[in-house]
GROMACS .gro file of C-alpha atoms in nm:
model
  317
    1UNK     CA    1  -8.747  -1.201   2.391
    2UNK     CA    2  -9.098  -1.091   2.255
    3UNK     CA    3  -9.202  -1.157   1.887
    4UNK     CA    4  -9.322  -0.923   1.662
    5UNK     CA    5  -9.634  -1.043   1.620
    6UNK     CA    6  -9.696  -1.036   1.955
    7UNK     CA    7  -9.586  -0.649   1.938
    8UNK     CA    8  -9.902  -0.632   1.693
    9UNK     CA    9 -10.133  -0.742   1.970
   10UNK     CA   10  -9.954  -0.478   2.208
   11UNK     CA   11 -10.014  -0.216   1.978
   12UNK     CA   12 -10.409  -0.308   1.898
   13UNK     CA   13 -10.479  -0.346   2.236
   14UNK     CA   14 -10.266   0.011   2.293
   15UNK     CA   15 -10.495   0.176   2.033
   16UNK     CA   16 -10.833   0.051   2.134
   17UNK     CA   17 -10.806   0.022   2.526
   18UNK     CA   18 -10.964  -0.269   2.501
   19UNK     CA   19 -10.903  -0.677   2.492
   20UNK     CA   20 -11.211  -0.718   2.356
   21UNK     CA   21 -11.161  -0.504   2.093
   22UNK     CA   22 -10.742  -0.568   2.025
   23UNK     CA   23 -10.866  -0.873   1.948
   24UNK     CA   24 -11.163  -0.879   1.682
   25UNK     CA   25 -10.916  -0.637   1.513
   26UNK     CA   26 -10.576  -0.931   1.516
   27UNK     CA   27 -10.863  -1.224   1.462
   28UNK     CA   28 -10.800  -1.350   1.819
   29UNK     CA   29 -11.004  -1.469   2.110
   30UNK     CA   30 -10.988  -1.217   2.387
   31UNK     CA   31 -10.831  -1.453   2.623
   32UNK     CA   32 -10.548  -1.517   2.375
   33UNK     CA   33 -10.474  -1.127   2.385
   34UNK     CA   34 -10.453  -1.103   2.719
   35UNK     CA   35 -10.247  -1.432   2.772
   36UNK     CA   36  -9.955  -1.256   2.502
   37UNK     CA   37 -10.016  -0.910   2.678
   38UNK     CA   38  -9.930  -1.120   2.977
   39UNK     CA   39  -9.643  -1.271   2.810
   40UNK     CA   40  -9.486  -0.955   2.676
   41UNK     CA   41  -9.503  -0.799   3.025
   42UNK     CA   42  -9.315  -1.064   3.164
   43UNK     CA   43  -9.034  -1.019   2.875
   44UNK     CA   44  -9.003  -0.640   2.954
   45UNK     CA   45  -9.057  -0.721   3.304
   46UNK     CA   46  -9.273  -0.435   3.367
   47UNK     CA   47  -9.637  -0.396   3.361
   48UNK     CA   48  -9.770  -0.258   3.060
   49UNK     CA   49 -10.177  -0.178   3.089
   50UNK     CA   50 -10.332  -0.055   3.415
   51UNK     CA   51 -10.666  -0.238   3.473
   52UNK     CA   52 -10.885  -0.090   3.653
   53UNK     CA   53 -11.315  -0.125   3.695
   54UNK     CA   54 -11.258  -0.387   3.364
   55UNK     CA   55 -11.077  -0.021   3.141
   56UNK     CA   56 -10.757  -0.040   3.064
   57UNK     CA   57 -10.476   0.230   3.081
   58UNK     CA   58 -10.153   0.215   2.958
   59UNK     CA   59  -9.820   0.260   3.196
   60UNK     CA   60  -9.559   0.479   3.110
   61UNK     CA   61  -9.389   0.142   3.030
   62UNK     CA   62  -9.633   0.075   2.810
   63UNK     CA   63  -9.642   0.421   2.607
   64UNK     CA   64  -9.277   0.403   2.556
   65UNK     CA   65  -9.310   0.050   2.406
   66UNK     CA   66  -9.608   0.156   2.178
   67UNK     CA   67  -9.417   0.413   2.030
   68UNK     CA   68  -9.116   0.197   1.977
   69UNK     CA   69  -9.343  -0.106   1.871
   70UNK     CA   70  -9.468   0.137   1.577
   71UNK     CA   71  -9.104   0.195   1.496
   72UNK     CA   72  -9.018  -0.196   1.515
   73UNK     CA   73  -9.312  -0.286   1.272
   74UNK     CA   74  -9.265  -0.023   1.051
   75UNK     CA   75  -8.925  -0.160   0.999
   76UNK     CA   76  -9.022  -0.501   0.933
   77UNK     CA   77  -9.292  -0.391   0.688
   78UNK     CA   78  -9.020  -0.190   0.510
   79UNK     CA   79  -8.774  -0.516   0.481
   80UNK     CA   80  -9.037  -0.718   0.382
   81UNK     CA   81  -9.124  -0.493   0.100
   82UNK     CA   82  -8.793  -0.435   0.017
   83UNK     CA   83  -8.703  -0.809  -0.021
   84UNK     CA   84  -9.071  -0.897  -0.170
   85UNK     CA   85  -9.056  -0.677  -0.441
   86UNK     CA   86  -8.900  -0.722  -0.760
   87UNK     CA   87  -8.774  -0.390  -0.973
   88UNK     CA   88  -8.818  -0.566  -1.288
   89UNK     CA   89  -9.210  -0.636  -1.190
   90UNK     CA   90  -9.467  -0.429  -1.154
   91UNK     CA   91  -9.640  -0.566  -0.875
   92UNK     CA   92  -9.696  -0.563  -0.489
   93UNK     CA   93  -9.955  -0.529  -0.230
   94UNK     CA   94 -10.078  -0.180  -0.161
   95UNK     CA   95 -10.316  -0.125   0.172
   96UNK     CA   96 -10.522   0.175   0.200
   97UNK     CA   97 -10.757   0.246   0.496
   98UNK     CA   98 -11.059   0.543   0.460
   99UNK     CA   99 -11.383   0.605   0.596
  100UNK     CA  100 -11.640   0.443   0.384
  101UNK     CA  101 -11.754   0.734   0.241
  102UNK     CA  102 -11.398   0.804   0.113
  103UNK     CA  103 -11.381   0.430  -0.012
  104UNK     CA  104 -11.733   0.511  -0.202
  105UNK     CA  105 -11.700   0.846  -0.335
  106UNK     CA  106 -11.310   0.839  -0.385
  107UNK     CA  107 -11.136   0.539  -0.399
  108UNK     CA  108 -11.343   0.261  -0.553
  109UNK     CA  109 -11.327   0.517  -0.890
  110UNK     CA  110 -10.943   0.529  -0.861
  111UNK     CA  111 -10.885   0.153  -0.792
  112UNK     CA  112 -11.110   0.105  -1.168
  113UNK     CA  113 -10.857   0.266  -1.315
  114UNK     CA  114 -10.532   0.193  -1.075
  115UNK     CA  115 -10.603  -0.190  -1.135
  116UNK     CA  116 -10.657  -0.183  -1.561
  117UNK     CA  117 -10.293   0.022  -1.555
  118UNK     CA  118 -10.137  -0.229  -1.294
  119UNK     CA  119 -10.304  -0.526  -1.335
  120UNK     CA  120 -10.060  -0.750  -1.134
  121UNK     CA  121 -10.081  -0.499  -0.826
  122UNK     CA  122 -10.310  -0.619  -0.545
  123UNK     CA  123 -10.531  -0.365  -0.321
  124UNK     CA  124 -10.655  -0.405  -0.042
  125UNK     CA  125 -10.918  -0.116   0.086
  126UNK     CA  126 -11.018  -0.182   0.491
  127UNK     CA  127 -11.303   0.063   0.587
  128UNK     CA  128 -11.247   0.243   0.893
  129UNK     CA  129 -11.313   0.581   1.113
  130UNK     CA  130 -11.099   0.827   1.084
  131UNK     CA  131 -10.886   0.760   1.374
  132UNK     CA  132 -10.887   0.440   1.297
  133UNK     CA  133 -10.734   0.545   0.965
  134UNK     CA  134 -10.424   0.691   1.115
  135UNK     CA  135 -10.355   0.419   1.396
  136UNK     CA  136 -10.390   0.194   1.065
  137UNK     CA  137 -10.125   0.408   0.890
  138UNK     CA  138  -9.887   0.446   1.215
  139UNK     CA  139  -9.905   0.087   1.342
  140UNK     CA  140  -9.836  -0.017   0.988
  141UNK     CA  141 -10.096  -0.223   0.844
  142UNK     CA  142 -10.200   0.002   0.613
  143UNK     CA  143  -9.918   0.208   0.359
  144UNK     CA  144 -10.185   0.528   0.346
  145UNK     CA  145 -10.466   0.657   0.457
  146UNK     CA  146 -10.733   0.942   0.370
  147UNK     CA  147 -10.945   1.111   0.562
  148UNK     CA  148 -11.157   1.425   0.587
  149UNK     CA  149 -11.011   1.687   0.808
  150UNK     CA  150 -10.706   1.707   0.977
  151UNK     CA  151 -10.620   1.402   1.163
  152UNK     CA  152 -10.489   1.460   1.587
  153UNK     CA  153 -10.104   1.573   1.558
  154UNK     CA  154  -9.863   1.270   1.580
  155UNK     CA  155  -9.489   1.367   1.526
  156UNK     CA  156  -9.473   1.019   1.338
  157UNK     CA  157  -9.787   1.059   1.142
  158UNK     CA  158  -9.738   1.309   0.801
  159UNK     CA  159 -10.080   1.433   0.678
  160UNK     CA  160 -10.045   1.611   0.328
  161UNK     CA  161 -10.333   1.822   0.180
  162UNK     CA  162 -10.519   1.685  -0.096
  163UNK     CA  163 -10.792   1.872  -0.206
  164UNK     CA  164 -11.063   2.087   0.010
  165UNK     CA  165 -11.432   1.906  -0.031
  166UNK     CA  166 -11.725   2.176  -0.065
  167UNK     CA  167 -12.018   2.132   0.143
  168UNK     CA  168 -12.367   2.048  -0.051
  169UNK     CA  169 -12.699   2.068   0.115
  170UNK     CA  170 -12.884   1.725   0.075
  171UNK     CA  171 -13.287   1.752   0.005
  172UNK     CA  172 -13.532   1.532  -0.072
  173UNK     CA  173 -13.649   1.523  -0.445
  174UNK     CA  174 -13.879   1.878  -0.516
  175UNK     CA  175 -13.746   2.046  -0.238
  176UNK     CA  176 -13.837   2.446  -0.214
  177UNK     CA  177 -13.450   2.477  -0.200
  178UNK     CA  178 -13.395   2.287  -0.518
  179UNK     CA  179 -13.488   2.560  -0.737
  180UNK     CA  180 -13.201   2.783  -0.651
  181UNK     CA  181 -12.841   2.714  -0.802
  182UNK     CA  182 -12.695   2.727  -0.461
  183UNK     CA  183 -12.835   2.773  -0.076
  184UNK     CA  184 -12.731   3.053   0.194
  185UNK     CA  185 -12.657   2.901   0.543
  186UNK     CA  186 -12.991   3.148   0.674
  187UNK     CA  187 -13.235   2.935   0.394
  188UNK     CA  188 -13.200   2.645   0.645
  189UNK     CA  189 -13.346   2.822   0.954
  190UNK     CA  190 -13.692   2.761   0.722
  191UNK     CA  191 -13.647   2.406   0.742
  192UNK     CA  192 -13.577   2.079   0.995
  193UNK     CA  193 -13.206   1.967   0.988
  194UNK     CA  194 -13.081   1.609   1.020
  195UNK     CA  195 -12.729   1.573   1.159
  196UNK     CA  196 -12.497   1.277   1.236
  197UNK     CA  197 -12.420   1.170   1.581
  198UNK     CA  198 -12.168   1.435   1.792
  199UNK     CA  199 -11.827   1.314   1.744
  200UNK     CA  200 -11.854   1.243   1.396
  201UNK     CA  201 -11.649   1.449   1.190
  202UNK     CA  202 -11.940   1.585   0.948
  203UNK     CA  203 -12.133   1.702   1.246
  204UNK     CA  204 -11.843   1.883   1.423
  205UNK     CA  205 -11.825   2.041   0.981
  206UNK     CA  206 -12.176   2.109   0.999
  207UNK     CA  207 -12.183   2.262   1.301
  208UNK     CA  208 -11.888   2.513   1.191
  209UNK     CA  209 -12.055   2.596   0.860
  210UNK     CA  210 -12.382   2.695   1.038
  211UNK     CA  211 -12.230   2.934   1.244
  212UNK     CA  212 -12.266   3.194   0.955
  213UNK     CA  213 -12.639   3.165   1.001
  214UNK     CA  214 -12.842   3.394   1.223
  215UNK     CA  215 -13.057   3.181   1.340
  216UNK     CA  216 -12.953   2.757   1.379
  217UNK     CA  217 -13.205   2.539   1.210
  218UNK     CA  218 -13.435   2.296   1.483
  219UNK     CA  219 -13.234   1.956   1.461
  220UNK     CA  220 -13.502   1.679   1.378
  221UNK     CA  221 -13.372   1.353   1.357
  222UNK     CA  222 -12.984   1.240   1.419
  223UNK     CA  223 -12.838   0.985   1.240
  224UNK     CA  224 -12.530   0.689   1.279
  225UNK     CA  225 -12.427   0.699   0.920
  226UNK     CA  226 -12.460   0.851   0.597
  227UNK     CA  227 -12.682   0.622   0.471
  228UNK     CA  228 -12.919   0.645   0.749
  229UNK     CA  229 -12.901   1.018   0.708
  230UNK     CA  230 -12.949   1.015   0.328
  231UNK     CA  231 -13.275   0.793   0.423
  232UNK     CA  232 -13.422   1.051   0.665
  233UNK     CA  233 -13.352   1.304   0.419
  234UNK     CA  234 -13.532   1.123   0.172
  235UNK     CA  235 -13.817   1.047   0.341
  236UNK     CA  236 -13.846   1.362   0.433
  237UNK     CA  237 -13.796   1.449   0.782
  238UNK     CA  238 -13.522   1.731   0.653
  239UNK     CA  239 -13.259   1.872   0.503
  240UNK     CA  240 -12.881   1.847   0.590
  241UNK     CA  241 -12.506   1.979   0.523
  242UNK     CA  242 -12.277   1.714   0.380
  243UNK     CA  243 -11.934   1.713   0.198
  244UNK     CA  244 -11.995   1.626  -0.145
  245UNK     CA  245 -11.770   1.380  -0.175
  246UNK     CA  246 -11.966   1.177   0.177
  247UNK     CA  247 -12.279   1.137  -0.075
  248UNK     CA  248 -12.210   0.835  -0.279
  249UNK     CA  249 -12.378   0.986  -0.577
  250UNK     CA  250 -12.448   0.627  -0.692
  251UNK     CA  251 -12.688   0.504  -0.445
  252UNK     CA  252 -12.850   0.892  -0.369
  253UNK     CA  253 -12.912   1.018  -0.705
  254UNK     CA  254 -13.250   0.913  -0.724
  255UNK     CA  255 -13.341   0.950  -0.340
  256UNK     CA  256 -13.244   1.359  -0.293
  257UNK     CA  257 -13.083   1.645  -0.475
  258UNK     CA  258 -12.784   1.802  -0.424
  259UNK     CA  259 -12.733   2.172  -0.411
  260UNK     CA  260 -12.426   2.351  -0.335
  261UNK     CA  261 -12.406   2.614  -0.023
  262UNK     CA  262 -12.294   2.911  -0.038
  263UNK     CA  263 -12.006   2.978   0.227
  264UNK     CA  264 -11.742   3.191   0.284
  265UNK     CA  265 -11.486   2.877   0.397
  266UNK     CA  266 -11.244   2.702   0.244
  267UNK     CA  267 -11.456   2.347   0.238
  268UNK     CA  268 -11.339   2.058   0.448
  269UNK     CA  269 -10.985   1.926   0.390
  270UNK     CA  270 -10.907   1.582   0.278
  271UNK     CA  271 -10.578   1.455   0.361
  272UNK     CA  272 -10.326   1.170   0.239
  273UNK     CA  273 -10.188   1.025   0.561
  274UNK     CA  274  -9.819   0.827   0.550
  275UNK     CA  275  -9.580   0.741   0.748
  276UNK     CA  276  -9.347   0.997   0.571
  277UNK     CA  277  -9.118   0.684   0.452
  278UNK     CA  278  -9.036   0.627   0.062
  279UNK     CA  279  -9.317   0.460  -0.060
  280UNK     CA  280  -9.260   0.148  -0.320
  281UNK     CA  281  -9.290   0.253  -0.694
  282UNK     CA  282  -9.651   0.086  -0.725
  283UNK     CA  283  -9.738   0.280  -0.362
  284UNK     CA  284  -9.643   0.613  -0.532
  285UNK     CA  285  -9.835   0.576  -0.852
  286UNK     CA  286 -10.131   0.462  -0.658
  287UNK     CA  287 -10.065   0.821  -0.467
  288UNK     CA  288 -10.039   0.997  -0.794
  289UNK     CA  289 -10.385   0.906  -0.908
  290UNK     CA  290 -10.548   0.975  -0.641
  291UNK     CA  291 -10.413   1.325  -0.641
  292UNK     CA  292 -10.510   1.336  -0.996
  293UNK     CA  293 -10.887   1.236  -0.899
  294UNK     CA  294 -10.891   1.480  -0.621
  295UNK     CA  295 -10.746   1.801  -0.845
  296UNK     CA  296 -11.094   1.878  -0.927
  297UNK     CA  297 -11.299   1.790  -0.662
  298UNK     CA  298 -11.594   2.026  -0.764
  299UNK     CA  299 -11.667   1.762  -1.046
  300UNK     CA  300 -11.847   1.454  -0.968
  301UNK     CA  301 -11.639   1.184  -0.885
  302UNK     CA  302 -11.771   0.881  -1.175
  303UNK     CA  303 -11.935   0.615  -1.058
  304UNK     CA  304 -11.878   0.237  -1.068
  305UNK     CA  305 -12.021  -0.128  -1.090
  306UNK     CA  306 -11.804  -0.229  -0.794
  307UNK     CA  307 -11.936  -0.562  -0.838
  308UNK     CA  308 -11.845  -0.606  -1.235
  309UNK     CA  309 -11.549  -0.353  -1.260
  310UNK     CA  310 -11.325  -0.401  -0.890
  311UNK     CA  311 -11.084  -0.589  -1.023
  312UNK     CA  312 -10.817  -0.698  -0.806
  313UNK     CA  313 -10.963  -0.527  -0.506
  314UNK     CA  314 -11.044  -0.660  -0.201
  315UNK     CA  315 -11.217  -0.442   0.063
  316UNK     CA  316 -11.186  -0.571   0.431
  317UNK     CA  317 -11.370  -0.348   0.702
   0.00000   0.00000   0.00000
């Protein structure tokens, strides 16, 4: 009979395709994860990864247990919680996974004011991608997520509709296009553009938003981050096209300007992502505020000492 925690190392080697990887993400040495892969196979009896040239695929054994494994841990999280908490405190452990521009812009703000309302909750913010996010949210280790755009359909995954974020074009200080109140997609053409890598989900957004232009500006420099990008920007090698809610308006203020651009879309979406189960009382407020923060995205989100004013928070990556 397996264990559930070795279900856990099923699932993050499932997810990432990878021993290497299963196991930096359950604290484990690799050869431990593929000793209780190992394990587990024998217990089921059937082989559960494919290996082949040192990738791994899973068998059709295997995908049935993932998706059952999800169901199996979810179920234990919920009796834990049930049993841990206590309805006459108001306390708990709430995890939350984002990208890091999310957990900038979005929730660091929210968990200022979450914690001084709930001071005996705990929360725990773990940066990742935005698939990451939602394997995070179905294989249980996190109780939400948010992300920008929609996340890959999952018939276990719910993904609810916050807010839409605008898209802002990101200059360096005394730009030409900082004297107008907002910037037309064909303005750019003028200038050299600075992108993230292809894949990332602000690229694939930039890319859409640009195809109102007549002519595509020349693509200068490409960046792994927003950071790096805000840095090219600033030093400037270009302009780009961000969500406004990617540029943590702390750290950029004084290294570019921000100016909105003028589109005919809807902005990109940012969605709550859940497991669609009842969430604890302390899970729901924390859901509550951050649709409060997110009701009127076109204001800047406030900033924070993160050092000086986290509170209970503890942000794992």
């Amino acid at each position: 009979m397996f264990q559930l925690w070795q279900l856990k190392i099923f699932l993050a080697a499932a997810e990432t395709l990878s021993f290497t990887r299963a196991a930096k993400q359950v604290h484990l040495s690799q050869p431990s994860v593929t000793e209780q892969v190992r394990a587990l196979e024998q217990s089921v009896g059937q082989p559960l990864f494919i290996r082949k040239n040192n990738r791994l695929m899973l068998t059709a054994a295997g995908e049935r247990l993932a998706g059952r494994a999800r169901e199996l841990l979810a179920m234990a999280d919920d009796t834990f919680r049930v049993v841990r908490d206590n309805p006459d405190e108001k306390g708990g452990t709430i995890r939350v996974a984002a990208p890091q521009t999310l957990c900038t812009c979005l929730l660091i703000p929210v968990l200022t004011r979450f914690v001084e309302l709930h001071p005996r909750t705990r929360v725990e913010i773990r940066e990742r991608n935005s698939s990451e996010t939602a394997q995070a949210v179905l294989g249980g280790t996190a109780d939400l997520g948010l992300v920008h755009g929609w996340p890959a359909n999952d018939a276990n995954l719910q993904a609810d509709l916050v807010a839409r974020d605008m898209p802002v074009v990101v200059m360096p200080p005394g730009h030409p296009l900082s004297r107008a109140a907002d910037v037309k997609p064909d303005a750019l053409a003028a200038f050299p553009l600075i992108v993230t890598m292809e894949g990332c989900r602000y690229r694939e957004y930039l890319d859409a938003l640009l195809q109102e232009a007549p002519v595509r500006p020349c693509i200068r420099g490409v960046a792994d981050s927003v950071q790096a990008l805000v840095q090219m920007v600033s030093a400037g090698l270009g302009v780009s096209i961000l969500p406004r809610m990617a540029v943590d308006t702390a750290e950029t203020a004084l290294r570019v300007e921000l100016r909105a651009l003028s589109t005919i879309g809807e902005g990109l979406p940012i969605c709550l992502l859940t497991v669609g189960r009842e969430p604890t009382r302390h899970v729901a407020a924390f859901i509550e505020m951050i649709r409060l923060a997110v009701a009127r995205s076109d204001e800047p989100m406030s900033t924070v000492d993160v050092k000086n004013r986290a509170g209970r928070v503890a942000v794992t990556k």
